[in-house]
mmCIF file of C-alpha atoms in Angstrom:
data_model
loop_
_atom_site.group_PDB
_atom_site.id
_atom_site.type_symbol
_atom_site.label_atom_id
_atom_site.label_comp_id
_atom_site.label_asym_id
_atom_site.label_seq_id
_atom_site.Cartn_x
_atom_site.Cartn_y
_atom_site.Cartn_z
ATOM 1 C CA MET A 431 4.793 17.414 -26.957
ATOM 2 C CA ASP A 432 3.222 15.120 -29.600
ATOM 3 C CA ILE A 433 0.831 12.945 -27.814
ATOM 4 C CA ASN A 434 2.369 9.464 -29.332
ATOM 5 C CA LYS A 435 5.310 10.831 -28.323
ATOM 6 C CA LEU A 436 4.715 11.564 -24.641
ATOM 7 C CA LEU A 437 1.752 8.122 -24.010
ATOM 8 C CA ASP A 438 5.076 5.527 -26.262
ATOM 9 C CA GLU A 439 2.131 3.597 -26.962
ATOM 10 C CA ASP A 440 3.439 0.631 -29.539
ATOM 11 C CA ALA A 441 6.122 0.020 -26.050
ATOM 12 C CA PHE A 442 2.601 0.230 -23.858
ATOM 13 C CA LEU A 443 0.852 -2.448 -25.747
ATOM 14 C CA LYS A 444 4.127 -4.668 -26.837
ATOM 15 C CA MET A 445 4.626 -4.732 -22.500
ATOM 16 C CA HIS A 446 0.777 -5.395 -22.329
ATOM 17 C CA PRO A 447 -0.416 -7.440 -25.270
ATOM 18 C CA LEU A 448 -3.695 -8.697 -23.650
ATOM 19 C CA ILE A 449 -4.850 -4.073 -24.032
ATOM 20 C CA GLN A 450 -6.036 -2.822 -27.322
ATOM 21 C CA SER A 451 -5.929 0.921 -28.541
ATOM 22 C CA ILE A 452 -9.735 1.527 -29.272
ATOM 23 C CA PRO A 453 -9.983 2.889 -32.752
ATOM 24 C CA LYS A 454 -10.017 6.757 -32.352
ATOM 25 C CA GLU A 455 -13.891 6.798 -34.831
ATOM 26 C CA LEU A 456 -14.915 4.960 -31.702
ATOM 27 C CA ILE A 457 -14.707 7.184 -29.017
ATOM 28 C CA ASN A 458 -17.539 9.304 -28.285
ATOM 29 C CA LEU A 459 -16.334 10.926 -25.120
ATOM 30 C CA PRO A 460 -15.981 14.365 -24.377
ATOM 31 C CA ASP A 461 -11.942 15.677 -24.280
ATOM 32 C CA ILE A 462 -10.352 11.920 -24.534
ATOM 33 C CA VAL A 463 -8.010 11.455 -26.837
ATOM 34 C CA ARG A 464 -6.911 7.708 -26.092
ATOM 35 C CA GLN A 465 -8.153 5.017 -25.054
ATOM 36 C CA TYR A 466 -7.514 1.268 -24.299
ATOM 37 C CA GLN A 467 -9.511 -1.803 -22.953
ATOM 38 C CA GLY A 468 -8.550 -4.934 -21.857
ATOM 39 C CA TYR A 469 -7.017 -6.974 -19.073
ATOM 40 C CA VAL A 470 -4.092 -6.603 -16.940
ATOM 41 C CA ALA A 471 -2.053 -9.415 -16.193
ATOM 42 C CA ALA A 472 0.080 -8.995 -13.737
ATOM 43 C CA THR A 473 2.336 -10.761 -10.355
ATOM 44 C CA VAL A 474 3.474 -8.533 -7.219
ATOM 45 C CA ARG A 475 5.445 -8.805 -3.817
ATOM 46 C CA PHE A 476 4.676 -7.017 -1.214
ATOM 47 C CA ALA A 477 8.436 -7.874 0.210
ATOM 48 C CA ALA A 478 6.990 -5.957 3.321
ATOM 49 C CA TYR A 479 4.789 -8.970 4.035
ATOM 50 C CA LYS A 480 6.684 -11.677 4.077
ATOM 51 C CA ASN A 481 7.393 -11.280 0.475
ATOM 52 C CA GLU A 482 3.742 -12.605 -0.102
ATOM 53 C CA THR A 483 2.528 -12.927 -3.877
ATOM 54 C CA ILE A 484 -0.335 -11.400 -5.441
ATOM 55 C CA SER A 485 -1.188 -12.234 -9.172
ATOM 56 C CA ILE A 486 -4.027 -10.244 -10.655
ATOM 57 C CA ASN A 487 -5.745 -11.175 -13.792
ATOM 58 C CA GLU A 488 -8.785 -7.979 -14.420
ATOM 59 C CA GLU A 489 -10.397 -6.246 -17.891
ATOM 60 C CA VAL A 490 -9.856 -2.497 -17.422
ATOM 61 C CA SER A 491 -10.707 1.175 -19.128
ATOM 62 C CA ILE A 492 -7.806 3.311 -19.599
ATOM 63 C CA LEU A 493 -9.193 6.876 -20.725
ATOM 64 C CA ILE A 494 -6.712 9.497 -21.865
ATOM 65 C CA PRO A 495 -7.989 13.331 -21.108
ATOM 66 C CA ALA A 496 -6.813 16.341 -23.265
ATOM 67 C CA GLY A 497 -4.057 17.322 -21.627
ATOM 68 C CA TYR A 498 -2.561 15.069 -20.147
ATOM 69 C CA PRO A 499 -0.609 14.537 -17.490
ATOM 70 C CA ALA A 500 -1.782 17.290 -15.867
ATOM 71 C CA ASN A 501 -5.615 16.477 -16.774
ATOM 72 C CA LEU A 502 -5.668 13.081 -15.270
ATOM 73 C CA PRO A 503 -5.890 9.617 -16.856
ATOM 74 C CA ILE A 504 -9.310 7.805 -15.722
ATOM 75 C CA VAL A 505 -8.909 4.330 -15.036
ATOM 76 C CA PHE A 506 -12.022 2.020 -14.669
ATOM 77 C CA ILE A 507 -12.190 -1.816 -13.799
ATOM 78 C CA LEU A 508 -14.296 -4.090 -15.504
ATOM 79 C CA ASP A 509 -16.813 -7.131 -14.533
ATOM 80 C CA HIS A 510 -14.613 -9.460 -15.121
ATOM 81 C CA GLY A 511 -11.936 -10.654 -13.374
ATOM 82 C CA ASP A 512 -10.225 -10.870 -9.541
ATOM 83 C CA ILE A 513 -12.813 -8.878 -8.130
ATOM 84 C CA ILE A 514 -15.820 -7.038 -9.184
ATOM 85 C CA ASN A 515 -16.579 -4.324 -7.870
ATOM 86 C CA PRO A 516 -15.659 -4.400 -4.710
ATOM 87 C CA GLY A 517 -16.942 -1.134 -3.585
ATOM 88 C CA LEU A 518 -15.064 2.335 -1.814
ATOM 89 C CA GLU A 519 -13.794 0.689 0.883
ATOM 90 C CA TYR A 520 -11.520 -1.505 -2.433
ATOM 91 C CA HIS A 521 -10.502 2.548 -3.037
ATOM 92 C CA VAL A 522 -13.051 1.492 -6.410
ATOM 93 C CA TYR A 523 -16.452 3.285 -6.604
ATOM 94 C CA PRO A 524 -18.896 0.992 -7.117
ATOM 95 C CA GLN A 525 -21.402 2.475 -9.785
ATOM 96 C CA THR A 526 -18.766 2.852 -12.267
ATOM 97 C CA GLY A 527 -16.038 0.696 -11.359
ATOM 98 C CA GLN A 528 -13.366 3.405 -11.313
ATOM 99 C CA LEU A 529 -10.306 3.311 -9.510
ATOM 100 C CA CYS A 530 -8.994 5.587 -7.138
ATOM 101 C CA LEU A 531 -5.533 5.689 -7.552
ATOM 102 C CA GLY A 532 -4.679 8.482 -4.441
ATOM 103 C CA ASN A 533 -4.880 12.335 -4.289
ATOM 104 C CA THR A 534 -4.801 14.315 -7.773
ATOM 105 C CA TRP A 535 -1.247 16.086 -6.796
ATOM 106 C CA GLU A 536 0.738 12.480 -5.926
ATOM 107 C CA ILE A 537 -0.427 11.007 -9.243
ATOM 108 C CA ARG A 538 0.086 14.110 -11.297
ATOM 109 C CA LYS A 539 4.081 13.899 -9.702
ATOM 110 C CA VAL A 540 4.427 10.652 -10.878
ATOM 111 C CA LEU A 541 2.915 11.366 -14.478
ATOM 112 C CA LEU A 542 4.783 14.325 -14.957
ATOM 113 C CA GLN A 543 8.102 13.065 -14.365
ATOM 114 C CA ASP A 544 7.538 10.107 -16.740
ATOM 115 C CA PRO A 545 3.986 10.832 -18.658
ATOM 116 C CA THR A 546 4.276 7.064 -20.577
ATOM 117 C CA LEU A 547 1.699 5.064 -20.428
ATOM 118 C CA ASN A 548 3.995 2.148 -19.041
ATOM 119 C CA ASN A 549 4.576 3.948 -16.037
ATOM 120 C CA LEU A 550 1.056 4.873 -15.505
ATOM 121 C CA MET A 551 0.525 1.322 -14.852
ATOM 122 C CA GLU A 552 3.894 0.064 -13.655
ATOM 123 C CA SER A 553 3.103 2.615 -11.144
ATOM 124 C CA LEU A 554 -0.292 3.073 -10.481
ATOM 125 C CA VAL A 555 -2.589 0.642 -11.671
ATOM 126 C CA ILE A 556 -0.870 -2.791 -10.975
ATOM 127 C CA PRO A 557 0.002 -1.626 -7.694
ATOM 128 C CA HIS A 558 -3.251 -0.081 -6.555
ATOM 129 C CA ILE A 559 -5.713 -3.516 -8.077
ATOM 130 C CA ALA A 560 -2.891 -5.492 -6.538
ATOM 131 C CA GLY A 561 -3.160 -3.872 -3.732
ATOM 132 C CA ALA A 562 -6.827 -4.172 -3.802
ATOM 133 C CA VAL A 563 -6.673 -7.971 -3.904
ATOM 134 C CA PHE A 564 -4.308 -8.256 -1.586
ATOM 135 C CA LYS A 565 -6.804 -6.245 0.341
ATOM 136 C CA TYR A 566 -9.937 -8.043 -0.378
ATOM 137 C CA CYS A 567 -8.403 -12.041 0.181
ATOM 138 C CA ASN A 568 -6.602 -11.530 3.343
ATOM 139 C CA LYS A 569 -9.380 -9.148 4.915
ATOM 140 C CA THR A 570 -6.933 -6.294 6.202
ATOM 141 C CA SER A 571 -5.797 -2.930 4.858
ATOM 142 C CA PHE A 572 -3.961 -2.090 1.538
ATOM 143 C CA PRO A 573 -0.322 -3.614 1.974
ATOM 144 C CA GLN A 574 1.155 0.028 0.302
ATOM 145 C CA GLY A 575 -0.970 1.712 3.052
ATOM 146 C CA GLU A 576 -4.533 4.402 2.061
ATOM 147 C CA TYR A 577 -6.054 7.628 3.077
ATOM 148 C CA SER A 578 -10.053 8.144 4.166
ATOM 149 C CA HIS A 579 -12.377 9.026 1.475
ATOM 150 C CA GLY A 580 -12.928 12.343 0.632
ATOM 151 C CA LEU A 581 -11.812 15.643 2.238
ATOM 152 C CA VAL A 582 -10.263 13.668 5.480
ATOM 153 C CA GLY A 583 -8.067 11.499 2.797
ATOM 154 C CA GLN A 584 -7.397 15.092 1.053
ATOM 155 C CA LEU A 585 -6.154 17.093 4.337
ATOM 156 C CA GLU A 586 -4.010 13.328 4.838
ATOM 157 C CA GLY A 587 -2.703 13.237 2.170
ATOM 158 C CA ILE A 588 -1.713 17.010 2.101
ATOM 159 C CA ALA A 589 0.007 16.603 5.530
ATOM 160 C CA SER A 590 2.368 13.639 4.447
ATOM 161 C CA PHE A 591 3.092 15.445 0.956
ATOM 162 C CA PHE A 592 4.633 17.991 3.027
ATOM 163 C CA SER A 593 6.091 16.515 5.995
ATOM 164 C CA VAL A 594 3.555 18.850 8.419
ATOM 165 C CA PRO A 595 0.978 17.831 11.264
ATOM 166 C CA LEU A 596 -2.434 17.016 10.147
ATOM 167 C CA ASN A 597 -4.009 20.546 11.210
ATOM 168 C CA VAL A 598 -6.592 22.461 9.144
ATOM 169 C CA ASP A 599 -5.200 25.185 10.037
ATOM 170 C CA ILE A 600 -1.373 24.604 8.826
ATOM 171 C CA ILE A 601 -2.939 23.221 5.962
ATOM 172 C CA CYS A 602 -4.975 25.516 4.647
ATOM 173 C CA ASN A 603 -2.026 27.727 5.572
ATOM 174 C CA ILE A 604 -0.769 26.324 3.097
ATOM 175 C CA LEU A 605 -3.374 25.736 -0.082
ATOM 176 C CA SER A 606 -3.230 29.598 0.846
ATOM 177 C CA PHE A 607 0.718 29.789 -0.318
ATOM 178 C CA LEU A 608 0.404 27.470 -2.962
ATOM 179 C CA SER A 609 -2.836 29.377 -5.391
ATOM 180 C CA LYS A 610 -0.720 32.491 -5.295
ATOM 181 C CA PRO A 611 1.287 33.698 -8.430
ATOM 182 C CA LYS A 612 4.610 33.250 -8.070
ATOM 183 C CA ARG A 613 6.253 36.353 -7.839
ATOM 184 C CA VAL A 614 3.805 36.620 -4.825
ATOM 185 C CA ALA A 615 4.476 33.101 -3.179
ATOM 186 C CA ASN A 616 8.046 33.472 -3.282
ATOM 187 C CA LYS A 617 7.949 36.770 -1.188
ATOM 188 C CA THR A 618 5.020 35.480 1.277
ATOM 189 C CA GLN A 619 6.158 33.716 4.860
ATOM 190 C CA CYS A 620 6.912 30.066 4.019
ATOM 191 C CA PRO A 621 4.179 28.151 5.603
ATOM 192 C CA PHE A 622 6.269 25.173 6.235
ATOM 193 C CA GLY A 623 7.888 26.594 9.376
ATOM 194 C CA CYS A 624 11.940 27.859 9.166
ATOM 195 C CA GLY A 625 10.473 31.384 9.053
ATOM 196 C CA LYS A 626 12.201 33.218 6.360
ATOM 197 C CA GLU A 627 10.605 33.723 2.828
ATOM 198 C CA TYR A 628 9.359 30.982 0.430
ATOM 199 C CA GLY A 629 11.699 32.489 -2.676
ATOM 200 C CA LYS A 630 15.371 32.522 0.042
ATOM 201 C CA CYS A 631 14.040 29.323 1.418
ATOM 202 C CA HIS A 632 12.637 26.868 -0.591
ATOM 203 C CA CYS A 633 12.003 24.517 2.039
ATOM 204 C CA LYS A 634 10.165 22.169 -0.530
ATOM 205 C CA GLY A 635 11.496 22.726 -3.526
ATOM 206 C CA ASN A 636 11.204 25.309 -6.158
ATOM 207 C CA PHE A 637 7.159 27.396 -6.239
ATOM 208 C CA GLN A 638 6.753 26.421 -9.691
ATOM 209 C CA ASP A 639 7.368 22.906 -9.738
ATOM 210 C CA ILE A 640 4.913 22.483 -6.604
ATOM 211 C CA LYS A 641 2.699 25.048 -7.674
ATOM 212 C CA ILE A 642 1.845 22.758 -10.983
ATOM 213 C CA LEU A 643 1.002 19.894 -9.026
ATOM 214 C CA PHE A 644 -1.634 22.043 -7.177
ATOM 215 C CA PRO A 645 -4.019 23.857 -9.467
ATOM 216 C CA ASN A 646 -6.461 26.836 -8.709
ATOM 217 C CA LYS A 647 -9.339 24.458 -9.346
ATOM 218 C CA GLU A 648 -8.620 21.498 -6.915
ATOM 219 C CA ILE A 649 -7.229 23.847 -3.859
ATOM 220 C CA PHE A 650 -10.346 25.959 -3.792
ATOM 221 C CA ALA A 651 -12.503 23.279 -3.801
ATOM 222 C CA ILE A 652 -10.878 22.003 -0.772
ATOM 223 C CA LEU A 653 -10.661 24.832 0.876
ATOM 224 C CA ARG A 654 -14.807 25.332 -0.086
ATOM 225 C CA GLU A 655 -14.492 21.793 1.510
ATOM 226 C CA ILE A 656 -13.257 23.063 4.496
ATOM 227 C CA ALA A 657 -15.026 25.756 5.251
ATOM 228 C CA LYS A 658 -18.108 23.196 4.592
ATOM 229 C CA LEU A 659 -17.176 21.664 7.335
ATOM 230 C CA GLN A 660 -16.125 24.360 9.436
ATOM 231 C CA CYS A 661 -19.377 26.259 9.680
ATOM 232 C CA THR A 662 -21.233 22.839 10.407
ATOM 233 C CA ALA A 663 -18.806 21.854 13.239
#
Protein backbone atom coordinates (compact mmCIF):
# COMPACT_ATOMS: atom_id res chain seq x y z
CA MET A 1 0.00 0.00 0.00
CA ASP A 2 1.12 3.56 -0.72
CA ILE A 3 2.75 5.08 2.38
CA ASN A 4 0.59 8.21 2.17
CA LYS A 5 -2.63 6.18 2.26
CA LEU A 6 -1.17 3.99 4.99
CA LEU A 7 -0.39 6.94 7.26
CA ASP A 8 -3.32 9.20 6.31
CA GLU A 9 -1.05 12.15 6.98
CA ASP A 10 -3.58 14.87 6.13
CA ALA A 11 -6.04 13.65 8.76
CA PHE A 12 -3.21 13.40 11.30
CA LEU A 13 -1.92 16.93 10.74
CA LYS A 14 -5.48 18.27 10.84
CA MET A 15 -6.14 16.60 14.21
CA HIS A 16 -2.74 17.62 15.61
CA PRO A 17 -2.09 21.14 14.27
CA LEU A 18 0.92 21.67 16.56
CA ILE A 19 2.80 18.90 14.72
CA GLN A 20 4.53 19.46 11.39
CA SER A 21 5.72 17.12 8.68
CA ILE A 22 9.47 17.39 8.09
CA PRO A 23 10.24 17.88 4.36
CA LYS A 24 11.57 14.70 2.80
CA GLU A 25 14.79 16.37 1.66
CA LEU A 26 15.63 17.24 5.28
CA ILE A 27 15.32 13.66 6.53
CA ASN A 28 18.90 12.36 6.63
CA LEU A 29 18.38 9.26 8.75
CA PRO A 30 18.75 5.93 6.93
CA ASP A 31 15.59 3.88 6.35
CA ILE A 32 13.33 6.67 7.64
CA VAL A 33 10.63 7.58 5.12
CA ARG A 34 8.59 10.11 7.14
CA GLN A 35 9.35 12.37 10.09
CA TYR A 36 7.08 14.58 12.20
CA GLN A 37 7.85 17.01 14.98
CA GLY A 38 5.81 19.25 17.23
CA TYR A 39 3.68 19.38 20.34
CA VAL A 40 1.24 16.75 21.53
CA ALA A 41 -1.49 18.48 23.49
CA ALA A 42 -4.24 16.37 25.01
CA THR A 43 -6.36 15.74 28.07
CA VAL A 44 -6.64 12.14 29.24
CA ARG A 45 -9.07 10.81 31.84
CA PHE A 46 -8.12 7.70 33.80
CA ALA A 47 -11.47 6.28 34.86
CA ALA A 48 -9.90 3.66 37.12
CA TYR A 49 -8.36 6.47 39.19
CA LYS A 50 -11.52 8.30 40.23
CA ASN A 51 -11.75 9.89 36.78
CA GLU A 52 -8.53 11.80 37.36
CA THR A 53 -7.69 14.02 34.42
CA ILE A 54 -4.16 14.58 33.12
CA SER A 55 -3.29 17.32 30.65
CA ILE A 56 -0.16 16.85 28.57
CA ASN A 57 1.87 19.21 26.41
CA GLU A 58 4.98 17.50 25.09
CA GLU A 59 7.17 18.09 22.07
CA VAL A 60 7.83 14.86 20.20
CA SER A 61 9.65 13.65 17.12
CA ILE A 62 8.08 10.69 15.28
CA LEU A 63 10.13 8.64 12.81
CA ILE A 64 8.39 6.26 10.39
CA PRO A 65 10.74 3.59 8.97
CA ALA A 66 10.60 1.80 5.65
CA GLY A 67 8.54 -1.37 6.08
CA TYR A 68 6.14 0.28 8.54
CA PRO A 69 4.09 -0.97 10.37
CA ALA A 70 5.91 -4.34 10.56
CA ASN A 71 8.97 -2.19 11.26
CA LEU A 72 7.98 -0.08 14.22
CA PRO A 73 7.96 3.71 14.55
CA ILE A 74 10.45 5.49 16.77
CA VAL A 75 9.10 8.23 19.00
CA PHE A 76 11.27 10.69 20.92
CA ILE A 77 10.20 13.12 23.60
CA LEU A 78 12.08 16.43 23.42
CA ASP A 79 13.20 18.65 26.29
CA HIS A 80 10.49 21.27 26.10
CA GLY A 81 7.36 19.90 27.75
CA ASP A 82 5.84 18.76 31.01
CA ILE A 83 8.41 16.04 31.74
CA ILE A 84 12.07 16.23 30.72
CA ASN A 85 13.84 12.90 30.21
CA PRO A 86 12.37 11.46 33.42
CA GLY A 87 14.30 8.21 33.04
CA LEU A 88 13.74 4.51 32.70
CA GLU A 89 11.24 4.40 35.55
CA TYR A 90 8.94 6.36 33.23
CA HIS A 91 9.89 4.20 30.21
CA VAL A 92 11.73 7.09 28.56
CA TYR A 93 15.37 6.36 27.71
CA PRO A 94 17.37 9.14 29.48
CA GLN A 95 20.12 9.61 26.89
CA THR A 96 17.92 9.74 23.80
CA GLY A 97 14.45 10.60 25.04
CA GLN A 98 13.03 7.65 23.08
CA LEU A 99 9.72 6.36 24.41
CA CYS A 100 9.39 2.67 25.21
CA LEU A 101 5.80 2.30 24.04
CA GLY A 102 5.51 -1.37 24.99
CA ASN A 103 6.63 -4.77 23.81
CA THR A 104 7.16 -4.95 20.06
CA TRP A 105 4.44 -7.53 19.39
CA GLU A 106 1.84 -5.48 21.25
CA ILE A 107 2.75 -2.34 19.29
CA ARG A 108 2.82 -4.27 16.03
CA LYS A 109 -0.65 -5.72 16.69
CA VAL A 110 -2.11 -2.24 17.26
CA LEU A 111 -0.52 -0.79 14.13
CA LEU A 112 -1.21 -3.71 11.82
CA GLN A 113 -4.90 -3.34 12.67
CA ASP A 114 -4.76 0.39 11.93
CA PRO A 115 -1.44 1.85 10.71
CA THR A 116 -2.62 5.47 10.50
CA LEU A 117 -0.69 8.16 12.31
CA ASN A 118 -3.81 9.09 14.26
CA ASN A 119 -4.04 5.55 15.64
CA LEU A 120 -0.33 5.60 16.51
CA MET A 121 -0.87 8.84 18.38
CA GLU A 122 -4.19 8.03 20.07
CA SER A 123 -3.52 4.38 20.94
CA LEU A 124 0.17 4.50 21.85
CA VAL A 125 1.86 7.90 22.15
CA ILE A 126 -0.74 9.92 24.05
CA PRO A 127 -1.57 7.13 26.56
CA HIS A 128 2.14 6.58 27.20
CA ILE A 129 2.94 10.25 27.82
CA ALA A 130 -0.19 10.72 29.92
CA GLY A 131 0.69 7.64 31.97
CA ALA A 132 4.23 8.92 32.51
CA VAL A 133 2.94 12.33 33.61
CA PHE A 134 0.42 10.64 35.92
CA LYS A 135 3.16 8.50 37.46
CA TYR A 136 5.51 11.47 37.78
CA CYS A 137 2.93 13.73 39.39
CA ASN A 138 1.43 11.12 41.72
CA LYS A 139 4.63 9.20 42.52
CA THR A 140 2.88 5.93 41.72
CA SER A 141 2.77 3.41 38.88
CA PHE A 142 1.47 3.82 35.34
CA PRO A 143 -2.34 3.83 35.63
CA GLN A 144 -2.61 1.46 32.64
CA GLY A 145 -0.07 -0.92 34.18
CA GLU A 146 3.52 -1.57 33.16
CA TYR A 147 6.03 -4.36 32.68
CA SER A 148 9.48 -4.64 34.19
CA HIS A 149 12.47 -3.48 32.16
CA GLY A 150 14.54 -5.65 29.86
CA LEU A 151 14.17 -9.41 29.49
CA VAL A 152 11.94 -9.77 32.54
CA GLY A 153 9.45 -7.34 31.03
CA GLN A 154 9.49 -9.25 27.74
CA LEU A 155 8.74 -12.50 29.55
CA GLU A 156 5.95 -10.83 31.52
CA GLY A 157 4.56 -9.47 28.27
CA ILE A 158 4.59 -12.83 26.49
CA ALA A 159 2.92 -14.52 29.46
CA SER A 160 0.23 -11.84 29.52
CA PHE A 161 -0.21 -11.80 25.72
CA PHE A 162 -0.85 -15.55 25.55
CA SER A 163 -2.49 -15.88 29.01
CA VAL A 164 0.05 -18.44 30.22
CA PRO A 165 1.99 -18.71 33.50
CA LEU A 166 5.17 -16.66 33.83
CA ASN A 167 7.34 -19.72 33.37
CA VAL A 168 10.56 -19.67 31.32
CA ASP A 169 10.12 -23.23 30.00
CA ILE A 170 6.56 -22.52 28.82
CA ILE A 171 7.62 -19.26 27.18
CA CYS A 172 10.63 -20.87 25.46
CA ASN A 173 8.34 -23.57 24.10
CA ILE A 174 5.97 -20.91 22.73
CA LEU A 175 8.84 -18.95 21.13
CA SER A 176 10.26 -22.12 19.58
CA PHE A 177 6.81 -22.90 18.19
CA LEU A 178 6.47 -19.40 16.72
CA SER A 179 9.87 -19.66 15.00
CA LYS A 180 8.70 -22.60 12.87
CA PRO A 181 7.31 -22.35 9.32
CA LYS A 182 3.51 -22.46 9.20
CA ARG A 183 3.30 -25.97 7.73
CA VAL A 184 5.54 -27.31 10.53
CA ALA A 185 3.89 -25.30 13.32
CA ASN A 186 0.41 -26.52 12.41
CA LYS A 187 1.61 -30.12 12.83
CA THR A 188 3.33 -29.33 16.14
CA GLN A 189 1.68 -30.07 19.47
CA CYS A 190 -0.07 -26.95 20.70
CA PRO A 191 2.20 -25.13 23.18
CA PHE A 192 -0.80 -23.72 25.02
CA GLY A 193 -1.77 -27.03 26.60
CA CYS A 194 -4.75 -28.44 24.71
CA GLY A 195 -2.83 -31.57 23.64
CA LYS A 196 -3.77 -31.36 19.95
CA GLU A 197 -1.75 -30.39 16.90
CA TYR A 198 -1.99 -26.62 16.54
CA GLY A 199 -3.54 -26.88 13.08
CA LYS A 200 -6.47 -28.74 14.65
CA CYS A 201 -7.06 -26.45 17.61
CA HIS A 202 -5.98 -22.88 16.73
CA CYS A 203 -6.14 -22.04 20.44
CA LYS A 204 -4.79 -18.53 19.92
CA GLY A 205 -6.04 -17.99 16.39
CA ASN A 206 -4.52 -18.56 12.98
CA PHE A 207 -0.79 -19.30 13.24
CA GLN A 208 0.16 -16.85 10.50
CA ASP A 209 -1.71 -14.02 12.24
CA ILE A 210 0.32 -14.62 15.40
CA LYS A 211 3.57 -15.22 13.53
CA ILE A 212 3.53 -11.80 11.86
CA LEU A 213 3.70 -10.22 15.31
CA PHE A 214 6.83 -12.19 16.27
CA PRO A 215 9.57 -12.01 13.60
CA ASN A 216 12.24 -14.71 13.96
CA LYS A 217 14.93 -12.09 14.52
CA GLU A 218 13.16 -10.92 17.68
CA ILE A 219 12.32 -14.46 18.81
CA PHE A 220 15.93 -15.60 18.57
CA ALA A 221 17.15 -12.46 20.36
CA ILE A 222 14.86 -13.23 23.32
CA LEU A 223 15.92 -16.89 23.36
CA ARG A 224 19.60 -15.85 23.41
CA GLU A 225 18.95 -13.55 26.36
CA ILE A 226 17.17 -16.36 28.20
CA ALA A 227 20.11 -18.69 27.52
CA LYS A 228 22.57 -16.11 28.88
CA LEU A 229 20.46 -15.66 31.99
CA GLN A 230 20.29 -19.38 32.58
CA CYS A 231 24.07 -19.74 32.12
CA THR A 232 24.76 -17.12 34.79
CA ALA A 233 22.13 -18.45 37.22
